[in-house]
Amino acid sequence: MRRIWTSKPTQELNYEVLVNFVVTLVSWVMVLILSSGFLLEYSRGTRSIGFVSLMLAAGLGSILAGTVIYLRNRSSSWIRYVTFAGFYIMYIFSLLTATTAATFTFVFPLAVLFCMYLDRWFMSIVCSLIVLLNGIYVVRQVGLTDVSVVGEAAFNQFKTTMLIHVSAVALFLTSLMAVVYIFGRLKKTMDVKMTEVSEARVTEQKLYGEMAKTADILDTNAGQVYGIVKEQYDSSVAVYSIIRDISQGASHSAVSIQEQTEFFHEIQLKVEQTSGLSGEMQVAAEQTSQNAASGLELISQLREKSSEADSHTTAAAEVIHALHDKTEEIQRMTGHISSIARQTNILSLNASIEAARAGEAGKGFQVVAQEVRKLAEQTQQLSSRIEEVTETLAADSVSSVQAMEQLQQINASQSGLAAETGDLFQAINGHLNKVKTKIGSVHSNVRDILASNTKINEAITTISAVSEETLASTEEATSVMEQHAAEAQRAKGLVEELLHTSEEMKKLNIRG
């Protein structure tokens, strides 16, 4: 809430009011004393009731009129004239009807009372009237004194007394006029000074007013600035807390990214190993295909030899021995084929596992790996059948060696077996070509996965570097926000000090 402070009202000394109050008060005292004296003289029979009534009417009437004027207007200049008129009337009758020579001294307190106004014009009138009255009194007294009655010496003494009377009144009034003049000058100087002081007080009041407005504006603005700085401080603390949380999160993210980098690096190694194995599988498939072609060629030769078996009985034994050797070689080849099929099955299983780990990106490769595994299982089955056939062929060849006489009987059967074996090898060769194609696709896919994984690894490395930079930036931002929060706290303290200064200015203005 906005408040306005004003300085305390000043009560300056009004000289005119003060003198009017003193004159009125002293006039009452003097009138009461004089009235008591007149009543006392009346009681002694020295004054008539008419004289006393006139004196009381003049004195009390003037003082009552002066009091009424004072109550209506305490700085009125008519008070001095009204009260002096009453006293002067009383002084005229008292002096002219005096029975003692000291009656004229009544003028001294009267003149002193009215000289407090320090009004030279008014005091000139007062002094002139007093001198005139005392002059009339002296002339009248001298004129009424008969020298022949009082004697020369007494008359001379009387004149001396009157001279002293006139001189005393004249000197007193002259001194009083000098005092009025001097103090009047001093009063004017003091009035000038008081005017300057009053103007200074007005200026001071204006200054206090401006200070009050300034303090009010300062209080309002300082309060608003304090609110802004406080909000800024609270915001800085909140931002600092958020950035600190972000920094902690970035730190955890950096650790997590580092772990992911190591994990993808391990995947990279596994994929590279898989790529090498798939290359070996491709080479093995090529060799198996060549071996199958060789087997077909041997079967063709076996057919030729079987057709000549009837006419070349002697050579049949050697051919059977060669057939036995070839059969053993075929067994070894089928063993290799079975081994390759098992390795292919294992590799396809590993490829399926790696494809499952790769998630969404490895679904296609997983399908291919499953097909490769199926082909490997079929190849292994065929190899088992070939092995069984070759074992039978070996047993037959041994039997043929032992029993040449039965060669003719089983030659037809052997020719059929050779033809069947040729067909079987033809089928094996077709399957091996398919396996070769699938293995080539697997190898190509593995190379693509290797390239993609390399890019992922590079991206993870870049993310790791960016994460480290982000962590460094958040740590730097945390430091900056911590410093900003400290500066906001310091600004808050300065604004609080400014508010305290504003309160002190308000207190100073109130005391002023």
JSON list of C-alpha atoms in Angstrom, two decimals, residues 65-188:
[
{"chain": "A", "resi": 65, "resn": "ALA", "atom": "CA", "xyz": [-13.10, 46.41, 25.20]},
{"chain": "A", "resi": 66, "resn": "GLY", "atom": "CA", "xyz": [-9.43, 45.40, 24.71]},
{"chain": "A", "resi": 67, "resn": "THR", "atom": "CA", "xyz": [-10.14, 41.89, 26.03]},
{"chain": "A", "resi": 68, "resn": "VAL", "atom": "CA", "xyz": [-13.08, 41.45, 23.66]},
{"chain": "A", "resi": 69, "resn": "ILE", "atom": "CA", "xyz": [-10.93, 42.61, 20.75]},
{"chain": "A", "resi": 70, "resn": "TYR", "atom": "CA", "xyz": [-8.14, 40.23, 21.85]},
{"chain": "A", "resi": 71, "resn": "LEU", "atom": "CA", "xyz": [-10.50, 37.29, 22.02]},
{"chain": "A", "resi": 72, "resn": "ARG", "atom": "CA", "xyz": [-11.77, 38.03, 18.53]},
{"chain": "A", "resi": 73, "resn": "ASN", "atom": "CA", "xyz": [-8.40, 38.84, 16.97]},
{"chain": "A", "resi": 74, "resn": "ARG", "atom": "CA", "xyz": [-5.32, 38.25, 19.04]},
{"chain": "A", "resi": 75, "resn": "SER", "atom": "CA", "xyz": [-3.04, 40.12, 16.65]},
{"chain": "A", "resi": 76, "resn": "SER", "atom": "CA", "xyz": [-5.27, 43.23, 16.38]},
{"chain": "A", "resi": 77, "resn": "SER", "atom": "CA", "xyz": [-3.45, 46.59, 16.61]},
{"chain": "A", "resi": 78, "resn": "TRP", "atom": "CA", "xyz": [-6.53, 48.23, 18.16]},
{"chain": "A", "resi": 79, "resn": "ILE", "atom": "CA", "xyz": [-5.83, 46.63, 21.53]},
{"chain": "A", "resi": 80, "resn": "ARG", "atom": "CA", "xyz": [-2.94, 49.03, 22.25]},
{"chain": "A", "resi": 81, "resn": "TYR", "atom": "CA", "xyz": [-4.99, 52.12, 21.37]},
{"chain": "A", "resi": 82, "resn": "VAL", "atom": "CA", "xyz": [-8.09, 51.08, 23.37]},
{"chain": "A", "resi": 83, "resn": "THR", "atom": "CA", "xyz": [-6.18, 50.09, 26.51]},
{"chain": "A", "resi": 84, "resn": "PHE", "atom": "CA", "xyz": [-3.91, 53.16, 26.32]},
{"chain": "A", "resi": 85, "resn": "ALA", "atom": "CA", "xyz": [-6.93, 55.45, 25.95]},
{"chain": "A", "resi": 86, "resn": "GLY", "atom": "CA", "xyz": [-8.47, 54.11, 29.16]},
{"chain": "A", "resi": 87, "resn": "PHE", "atom": "CA", "xyz": [-5.21, 54.36, 31.09]},
{"chain": "A", "resi": 88, "resn": "TYR", "atom": "CA", "xyz": [-4.53, 57.84, 29.74]},
{"chain": "A", "resi": 89, "resn": "ILE", "atom": "CA", "xyz": [-7.96, 59.06, 30.87]},
{"chain": "A", "resi": 90, "resn": "MET", "atom": "CA", "xyz": [-7.30, 57.63, 34.33]},
{"chain": "A", "resi": 91, "resn": "TYR", "atom": "CA", "xyz": [-3.82, 59.19, 34.28]},
{"chain": "A", "resi": 92, "resn": "ILE", "atom": "CA", "xyz": [-5.21, 62.63, 33.30]},
{"chain": "A", "resi": 93, "resn": "PHE", "atom": "CA", "xyz": [-7.68, 62.79, 36.14]},
{"chain": "A", "resi": 94, "resn": "SER", "atom": "CA", "xyz": [-5.29, 61.19, 38.60]},
{"chain": "A", "resi": 95, "resn": "LEU", "atom": "CA", "xyz": [-2.45, 63.56, 37.78]},
{"chain": "A", "resi": 96, "resn": "LEU", "atom": "CA", "xyz": [-4.51, 66.73, 37.60]},
{"chain": "A", "resi": 97, "resn": "THR", "atom": "CA", "xyz": [-6.28, 65.93, 40.88]},
{"chain": "A", "resi": 98, "resn": "ALA", "atom": "CA", "xyz": [-3.25, 64.47, 42.60]},
{"chain": "A", "resi": 99, "resn": "THR", "atom": "CA", "xyz": [-2.61, 65.34, 46.19]},
{"chain": "A", "resi": 100, "resn": "THR", "atom": "CA", "xyz": [0.95, 63.95, 46.16]},
{"chain": "A", "resi": 101, "resn": "ALA", "atom": "CA", "xyz": [3.94, 64.78, 43.99]},
{"chain": "A", "resi": 102, "resn": "ALA", "atom": "CA", "xyz": [4.62, 61.09, 43.18]},
{"chain": "A", "resi": 103, "resn": "THR", "atom": "CA", "xyz": [1.44, 60.57, 41.21]},
{"chain": "A", "resi": 104, "resn": "PHE", "atom": "CA", "xyz": [3.20, 61.35, 37.95]},
{"chain": "A", "resi": 105, "resn": "THR", "atom": "CA", "xyz": [5.33, 58.15, 38.34]},
{"chain": "A", "resi": 106, "resn": "PHE", "atom": "CA", "xyz": [2.26, 56.17, 37.32]},
{"chain": "A", "resi": 107, "resn": "VAL", "atom": "CA", "xyz": [3.34, 57.01, 33.78]},
{"chain": "A", "resi": 108, "resn": "PHE", "atom": "CA", "xyz": [6.51, 54.92, 34.02]},
{"chain": "A", "resi": 109, "resn": "PRO", "atom": "CA", "xyz": [4.96, 51.40, 34.11]},
{"chain": "A", "resi": 110, "resn": "LEU", "atom": "CA", "xyz": [2.36, 52.61, 31.62]},
{"chain": "A", "resi": 111, "resn": "ALA", "atom": "CA", "xyz": [5.01, 53.73, 29.11]},
{"chain": "A", "resi": 112, "resn": "VAL", "atom": "CA", "xyz": [7.11, 50.61, 29.71]},
{"chain": "A", "resi": 113, "resn": "LEU", "atom": "CA", "xyz": [4.06, 48.42, 29.14]},
{"chain": "A", "resi": 114, "resn": "PHE", "atom": "CA", "xyz": [3.29, 49.93, 25.75]},
{"chain": "A", "resi": 115, "resn": "CYS", "atom": "CA", "xyz": [6.91, 50.19, 24.64]},
{"chain": "A", "resi": 116, "resn": "MET", "atom": "CA", "xyz": [6.88, 46.39, 24.29]},
{"chain": "A", "resi": 117, "resn": "TYR", "atom": "CA", "xyz": [5.13, 46.89, 20.95]},
{"chain": "A", "resi": 118, "resn": "LEU", "atom": "CA", "xyz": [8.34, 48.50, 19.64]},
{"chain": "A", "resi": 119, "resn": "ASP", "atom": "CA", "xyz": [6.12, 50.75, 17.51]},
{"chain": "A", "resi": 120, "resn": "ARG", "atom": "CA", "xyz": [7.90, 54.12, 17.17]},
{"chain": "A", "resi": 121, "resn": "TRP", "atom": "CA", "xyz": [4.83, 55.83, 15.73]},
{"chain": "A", "resi": 122, "resn": "PHE", "atom": "CA", "xyz": [2.59, 54.65, 18.54]},
{"chain": "A", "resi": 123, "resn": "MET", "atom": "CA", "xyz": [5.25, 55.39, 21.19]},
{"chain": "A", "resi": 124, "resn": "SER", "atom": "CA", "xyz": [5.72, 58.89, 19.74]},
{"chain": "A", "resi": 125, "resn": "ILE", "atom": "CA", "xyz": [2.01, 59.53, 20.29]},
{"chain": "A", "resi": 126, "resn": "VAL", "atom": "CA", "xyz": [2.17, 58.05, 23.81]},
{"chain": "A", "resi": 127, "resn": "CYS", "atom": "CA", "xyz": [5.26, 60.04, 24.78]},
{"chain": "A", "resi": 128, "resn": "SER", "atom": "CA", "xyz": [3.92, 63.24, 23.27]},
{"chain": "A", "resi": 129, "resn": "LEU", "atom": "CA", "xyz": [0.64, 62.95, 25.16]},
{"chain": "A", "resi": 130, "resn": "ILE", "atom": "CA", "xyz": [2.47, 62.12, 28.41]},
{"chain": "A", "resi": 131, "resn": "VAL", "atom": "CA", "xyz": [4.87, 65.05, 27.98]},
{"chain": "A", "resi": 132, "resn": "LEU", "atom": "CA", "xyz": [2.00, 67.35, 27.07]},
{"chain": "A", "resi": 133, "resn": "LEU", "atom": "CA", "xyz": [0.00, 66.27, 30.10]},
{"chain": "A", "resi": 134, "resn": "ASN", "atom": "CA", "xyz": [2.96, 66.58, 32.46]},
{"chain": "A", "resi": 135, "resn": "GLY", "atom": "CA", "xyz": [3.80, 69.98, 30.97]},
{"chain": "A", "resi": 136, "resn": "ILE", "atom": "CA", "xyz": [0.25, 71.14, 31.59]},
{"chain": "A", "resi": 137, "resn": "TYR", "atom": "CA", "xyz": [0.49, 69.73, 35.09]},
{"chain": "A", "resi": 138, "resn": "VAL", "atom": "CA", "xyz": [3.76, 71.56, 35.85]},
{"chain": "A", "resi": 139, "resn": "VAL", "atom": "CA", "xyz": [2.58, 74.86, 34.37]},
{"chain": "A", "resi": 140, "resn": "ARG", "atom": "CA", "xyz": [-0.67, 74.54, 36.23]},
{"chain": "A", "resi": 141, "resn": "GLN", "atom": "CA", "xyz": [1.08, 73.78, 39.52]},
{"chain": "A", "resi": 142, "resn": "VAL", "atom": "CA", "xyz": [3.53, 76.61, 39.10]},
{"chain": "A", "resi": 143, "resn": "GLY", "atom": "CA", "xyz": [0.70, 78.97, 38.20]},
{"chain": "A", "resi": 144, "resn": "LEU", "atom": "CA", "xyz": [-1.37, 77.95, 41.20]},
{"chain": "A", "resi": 145, "resn": "THR", "atom": "CA", "xyz": [1.50, 78.44, 43.67]},
{"chain": "A", "resi": 146, "resn": "ASP", "atom": "CA", "xyz": [1.61, 81.87, 45.29]},
{"chain": "A", "resi": 147, "resn": "VAL", "atom": "CA", "xyz": [5.17, 82.99, 46.10]},
{"chain": "A", "resi": 148, "resn": "SER", "atom": "CA", "xyz": [4.00, 85.36, 48.74]},
{"chain": "A", "resi": 149, "resn": "VAL", "atom": "CA", "xyz": [2.23, 82.56, 50.51]},
{"chain": "A", "resi": 150, "resn": "VAL", "atom": "CA", "xyz": [4.91, 79.84, 50.38]},
{"chain": "A", "resi": 151, "resn": "GLY", "atom": "CA", "xyz": [7.91, 82.08, 50.42]},
{"chain": "A", "resi": 152, "resn": "GLU", "atom": "CA", "xyz": [10.74, 82.58, 48.00]},
{"chain": "A", "resi": 153, "resn": "ALA", "atom": "CA", "xyz": [12.81, 79.69, 49.19]},
{"chain": "A", "resi": 154, "resn": "ALA", "atom": "CA", "xyz": [9.93, 77.24, 49.15]},
{"chain": "A", "resi": 155, "resn": "PHE", "atom": "CA", "xyz": [8.86, 78.46, 45.77]},
{"chain": "A", "resi": 156, "resn": "ASN", "atom": "CA", "xyz": [12.36, 77.99, 44.38]},
{"chain": "A", "resi": 157, "resn": "GLN", "atom": "CA", "xyz": [12.45, 74.49, 45.84]},
{"chain": "A", "resi": 158, "resn": "PHE", "atom": "CA", "xyz": [9.05, 73.82, 44.32]},
{"chain": "A", "resi": 159, "resn": "LYS", "atom": "CA", "xyz": [10.25, 74.94, 40.91]},
{"chain": "A", "resi": 160, "resn": "THR", "atom": "CA", "xyz": [13.28, 72.70, 41.28]},
{"chain": "A", "resi": 161, "resn": "THR", "atom": "CA", "xyz": [10.96, 69.81, 42.08]},
{"chain": "A", "resi": 162, "resn": "MET", "atom": "CA", "xyz": [8.84, 70.56, 39.01]},
{"chain": "A", "resi": 163, "resn": "LEU", "atom": "CA", "xyz": [11.99, 70.80, 36.90]},
{"chain": "A", "resi": 164, "resn": "ILE", "atom": "CA", "xyz": [13.09, 67.44, 38.18]},
{"chain": "A", "resi": 165, "resn": "HIS", "atom": "CA", "xyz": [9.58, 66.17, 37.46]},
{"chain": "A", "resi": 166, "resn": "VAL", "atom": "CA", "xyz": [9.70, 67.34, 33.85]},
{"chain": "A", "resi": 167, "resn": "SER", "atom": "CA", "xyz": [13.32, 66.26, 33.41]},
{"chain": "A", "resi": 168, "resn": "ALA", "atom": "CA", "xyz": [12.66, 62.80, 34.83]},
{"chain": "A", "resi": 169, "resn": "VAL", "atom": "CA", "xyz": [9.66, 62.29, 32.58]},
{"chain": "A", "resi": 170, "resn": "ALA", "atom": "CA", "xyz": [11.51, 63.67, 29.56]},
{"chain": "A", "resi": 171, "resn": "LEU", "atom": "CA", "xyz": [14.68, 61.61, 30.20]},
{"chain": "A", "resi": 172, "resn": "PHE", "atom": "CA", "xyz": [12.67, 58.46, 30.88]},
{"chain": "A", "resi": 173, "resn": "LEU", "atom": "CA", "xyz": [10.58, 58.85, 27.77]},
{"chain": "A", "resi": 174, "resn": "THR", "atom": "CA", "xyz": [13.65, 59.76, 25.70]},
{"chain": "A", "resi": 175, "resn": "SER", "atom": "CA", "xyz": [15.44, 56.66, 26.96]},
{"chain": "A", "resi": 176, "resn": "LEU", "atom": "CA", "xyz": [12.33, 54.64, 26.33]},
{"chain": "A", "resi": 177, "resn": "MET", "atom": "CA", "xyz": [12.12, 55.98, 22.76]},
{"chain": "A", "resi": 178, "resn": "ALA", "atom": "CA", "xyz": [15.79, 55.10, 22.29]},
{"chain": "A", "resi": 179, "resn": "VAL", "atom": "CA", "xyz": [15.09, 51.61, 23.55]},
{"chain": "A", "resi": 180, "resn": "VAL", "atom": "CA", "xyz": [12.09, 51.35, 21.26]},
{"chain": "A", "resi": 181, "resn": "TYR", "atom": "CA", "xyz": [14.18, 52.56, 18.34]},
{"chain": "A", "resi": 182, "resn": "ILE", "atom": "CA", "xyz": [17.08, 50.20, 19.02]},
{"chain": "A", "resi": 183, "resn": "PHE", "atom": "CA", "xyz": [14.92, 47.20, 19.77]},
{"chain": "A", "resi": 184, "resn": "GLY", "atom": "CA", "xyz": [12.67, 48.13, 16.88]},
{"chain": "A", "resi": 185, "resn": "ARG", "atom": "CA", "xyz": [15.67, 47.92, 14.57]},
{"chain": "A", "resi": 186, "resn": "LEU", "atom": "CA", "xyz": [16.63, 44.66, 16.19]},
{"chain": "A", "resi": 187, "resn": "LYS", "atom": "CA", "xyz": [13.07, 43.44, 15.81]},
{"chain": "A", "resi": 188, "resn": "LYS", "atom": "CA", "xyz": [13.11, 44.31, 12.12]}
]
